Amino acid sequence: MESLTLEQYRRMVDKVLEFKRLNGDLPEYAVVDGCRIDKREYIDMIERVNTFFLEMGRNPGSVDITPLEDVQFVETVII
């Protein structure tokens, strides 16, 4: 699976947020219709959808799942 429909994406976000509410932290991965999406990948997806929504004023029709090799990961330390 290379992308999620908007419905699949919303289900994934709902499950991730419910897990966080119950456990206090984000899950290490999410599974959508048998496709495992690692934490870094789904965080990147959420950021891209939020950026798209803010810039375009509408939701995308689908959301690409970016392979981990293509995602630049910056760890933030809050002091």
JSON list of C-alpha atoms in Angstrom, two decimals:
[
{"chain": "A", "resi": 1, "resn": "MET", "atom": "CA", "xyz": [0.00, 0.00, 0.00]},
{"chain": "A", "resi": 2, "resn": "GLU", "atom": "CA", "xyz": [1.51, 3.31, -1.08]},
{"chain": "A", "resi": 3, "resn": "SER", "atom": "CA", "xyz": [-1.23, 5.68, 0.01]},
{"chain": "A", "resi": 4, "resn": "LEU", "atom": "CA", "xyz": [-4.36, 5.91, 2.15]},
{"chain": "A", "resi": 5, "resn": "THR", "atom": "CA", "xyz": [-7.73, 7.26, 1.16]},
{"chain": "A", "resi": 6, "resn": "LEU", "atom": "CA", "xyz": [-8.98, 10.13, 3.28]},
{"chain": "A", "resi": 7, "resn": "GLU", "atom": "CA", "xyz": [-11.35, 7.70, 5.07]},
{"chain": "A", "resi": 8, "resn": "GLN", "atom": "CA", "xyz": [-8.50, 5.27, 5.87]},
{"chain": "A", "resi": 9, "resn": "TYR", "atom": "CA", "xyz": [-6.33, 8.17, 7.04]},
{"chain": "A", "resi": 10, "resn": "ARG", "atom": "CA", "xyz": [-9.05, 9.49, 9.36]},
{"chain": "A", "resi": 11, "resn": "ARG", "atom": "CA", "xyz": [-9.59, 6.00, 10.85]},
{"chain": "A", "resi": 12, "resn": "MET", "atom": "CA", "xyz": [-5.85, 5.70, 11.45]},
{"chain": "A", "resi": 13, "resn": "VAL", "atom": "CA", "xyz": [-5.66, 9.10, 13.16]},
{"chain": "A", "resi": 14, "resn": "ASP", "atom": "CA", "xyz": [-8.69, 8.27, 15.33]},
{"chain": "A", "resi": 15, "resn": "LYS", "atom": "CA", "xyz": [-7.07, 4.99, 16.44]},
{"chain": "A", "resi": 16, "resn": "VAL", "atom": "CA", "xyz": [-3.70, 6.66, 17.13]},
{"chain": "A", "resi": 17, "resn": "LEU", "atom": "CA", "xyz": [-5.31, 9.43, 19.19]},
{"chain": "A", "resi": 18, "resn": "GLU", "atom": "CA", "xyz": [-7.45, 6.94, 21.11]},
{"chain": "A", "resi": 19, "resn": "PHE", "atom": "CA", "xyz": [-4.33, 4.91, 21.92]},
{"chain": "A", "resi": 20, "resn": "LYS", "atom": "CA", "xyz": [-2.58, 8.07, 23.12]},
{"chain": "A", "resi": 21, "resn": "ARG", "atom": "CA", "xyz": [-5.56, 9.01, 25.27]},
{"chain": "A", "resi": 22, "resn": "LEU", "atom": "CA", "xyz": [-5.62, 5.57, 26.91]},
{"chain": "A", "resi": 23, "resn": "ASN", "atom": "CA", "xyz": [-1.86, 5.00, 27.24]},
{"chain": "A", "resi": 24, "resn": "GLY", "atom": "CA", "xyz": [-0.33, 8.48, 27.39]},
{"chain": "A", "resi": 25, "resn": "ASP", "atom": "CA", "xyz": [1.99, 7.94, 24.41]},
{"chain": "A", "resi": 26, "resn": "LEU", "atom": "CA", "xyz": [1.72, 7.35, 20.68]},
{"chain": "A", "resi": 27, "resn": "PRO", "atom": "CA", "xyz": [1.85, 3.75, 19.43]},
{"chain": "A", "resi": 28, "resn": "GLU", "atom": "CA", "xyz": [5.03, 2.49, 17.74]},
{"chain": "A", "resi": 29, "resn": "TYR", "atom": "CA", "xyz": [3.00, 1.72, 14.62]},
{"chain": "A", "resi": 30, "resn": "ALA", "atom": "CA", "xyz": [-0.54, 1.79, 13.22]},
{"chain": "A", "resi": 31, "resn": "VAL", "atom": "CA", "xyz": [-2.21, -0.89, 11.08]},
{"chain": "A", "resi": 32, "resn": "VAL", "atom": "CA", "xyz": [-4.64, 0.17, 8.38]},
{"chain": "A", "resi": 33, "resn": "ASP", "atom": "CA", "xyz": [-6.32, -2.56, 6.33]},
{"chain": "A", "resi": 34, "resn": "GLY", "atom": "CA", "xyz": [-3.37, -4.89, 6.98]},
{"chain": "A", "resi": 35, "resn": "CYS", "atom": "CA", "xyz": [-0.71, -2.28, 6.19]},
{"chain": "A", "resi": 36, "resn": "ARG", "atom": "CA", "xyz": [1.72, -1.48, 9.01]},
{"chain": "A", "resi": 37, "resn": "ILE", "atom": "CA", "xyz": [2.68, 2.20, 9.22]},
{"chain": "A", "resi": 38, "resn": "ASP", "atom": "CA", "xyz": [5.55, 3.03, 11.58]},
{"chain": "A", "resi": 39, "resn": "LYS", "atom": "CA", "xyz": [5.37, 5.92, 14.01]},
{"chain": "A", "resi": 40, "resn": "ARG", "atom": "CA", "xyz": [7.72, 8.19, 12.04]},
{"chain": "A", "resi": 41, "resn": "GLU", "atom": "CA", "xyz": [5.71, 7.55, 8.87]},
{"chain": "A", "resi": 42, "resn": "TYR", "atom": "CA", "xyz": [2.30, 8.31, 10.38]},
{"chain": "A", "resi": 43, "resn": "ILE", "atom": "CA", "xyz": [3.64, 11.43, 12.16]},
{"chain": "A", "resi": 44, "resn": "ASP", "atom": "CA", "xyz": [5.00, 12.62, 8.80]},
{"chain": "A", "resi": 45, "resn": "MET", "atom": "CA", "xyz": [1.62, 11.90, 7.17]},
{"chain": "A", "resi": 46, "resn": "ILE", "atom": "CA", "xyz": [-0.25, 13.91, 9.81]},
{"chain": "A", "resi": 47, "resn": "GLU", "atom": "CA", "xyz": [2.14, 16.85, 9.40]},
{"chain": "A", "resi": 48, "resn": "ARG", "atom": "CA", "xyz": [1.77, 16.80, 5.60]},
{"chain": "A", "resi": 49, "resn": "VAL", "atom": "CA", "xyz": [-2.04, 16.65, 5.76]},
{"chain": "A", "resi": 50, "resn": "ASN", "atom": "CA", "xyz": [-2.14, 19.52, 8.27]},
{"chain": "A", "resi": 51, "resn": "THR", "atom": "CA", "xyz": [0.16, 21.60, 6.06]},
{"chain": "A", "resi": 52, "resn": "PHE", "atom": "CA", "xyz": [-1.94, 20.81, 2.98]},
{"chain": "A", "resi": 53, "resn": "PHE", "atom": "CA", "xyz": [-5.13, 21.76, 4.80]},
{"chain": "A", "resi": 54, "resn": "LEU", "atom": "CA", "xyz": [-3.66, 25.07, 6.03]},
{"chain": "A", "resi": 55, "resn": "GLU", "atom": "CA", "xyz": [-2.26, 25.98, 2.59]},
{"chain": "A", "resi": 56, "resn": "MET", "atom": "CA", "xyz": [-5.11, 24.74, 0.39]},
{"chain": "A", "resi": 57, "resn": "GLY", "atom": "CA", "xyz": [-8.10, 25.13, 2.71]},
{"chain": "A", "resi": 58, "resn": "ARG", "atom": "CA", "xyz": [-9.36, 21.63, 1.95]},
{"chain": "A", "resi": 59, "resn": "ASN", "atom": "CA", "xyz": [-8.54, 17.99, 2.67]},
{"chain": "A", "resi": 60, "resn": "PRO", "atom": "CA", "xyz": [-6.46, 15.93, 0.23]},
{"chain": "A", "resi": 61, "resn": "GLY", "atom": "CA", "xyz": [-8.13, 13.06, -1.63]},
{"chain": "A", "resi": 62, "resn": "SER", "atom": "CA", "xyz": [-5.43, 10.62, -0.54]},
{"chain": "A", "resi": 63, "resn": "VAL", "atom": "CA", "xyz": [-2.31, 10.62, 1.62]},
{"chain": "A", "resi": 64, "resn": "ASP", "atom": "CA", "xyz": [0.98, 9.07, 0.49]},
{"chain": "A", "resi": 65, "resn": "ILE", "atom": "CA", "xyz": [2.89, 6.81, 2.85]},
{"chain": "A", "resi": 66, "resn": "THR", "atom": "CA", "xyz": [6.49, 7.97, 2.57]},
{"chain": "A", "resi": 67, "resn": "PRO", "atom": "CA", "xyz": [9.17, 5.29, 3.00]},
{"chain": "A", "resi": 68, "resn": "LEU", "atom": "CA", "xyz": [11.36, 5.89, 6.05]},
{"chain": "A", "resi": 69, "resn": "GLU", "atom": "CA", "xyz": [14.48, 6.41, 3.90]},
{"chain": "A", "resi": 70, "resn": "ASP", "atom": "CA", "xyz": [12.85, 9.49, 2.33]},
{"chain": "A", "resi": 71, "resn": "VAL", "atom": "CA", "xyz": [11.83, 11.11, 5.63]},
{"chain": "A", "resi": 72, "resn": "GLN", "atom": "CA", "xyz": [14.24, 13.44, 7.33]},
{"chain": "A", "resi": 73, "resn": "PHE", "atom": "CA", "xyz": [13.87, 12.88, 11.06]},
{"chain": "A", "resi": 74, "resn": "VAL", "atom": "CA", "xyz": [14.78, 15.60, 13.49]},
{"chain": "A", "resi": 75, "resn": "GLU", "atom": "CA", "xyz": [14.55, 14.81, 17.16]},
{"chain": "A", "resi": 76, "resn": "THR", "atom": "CA", "xyz": [13.37, 17.77, 19.22]},
{"chain": "A", "resi": 77, "resn": "VAL", "atom": "CA", "xyz": [14.53, 18.26, 22.74]},
{"chain": "A", "resi": 78, "resn": "ILE", "atom": "CA", "xyz": [12.48, 20.61, 24.91]},
{"chain": "A", "resi": 79, "resn": "ILE", "atom": "CA", "xyz": [14.26, 22.07, 27.91]}
]
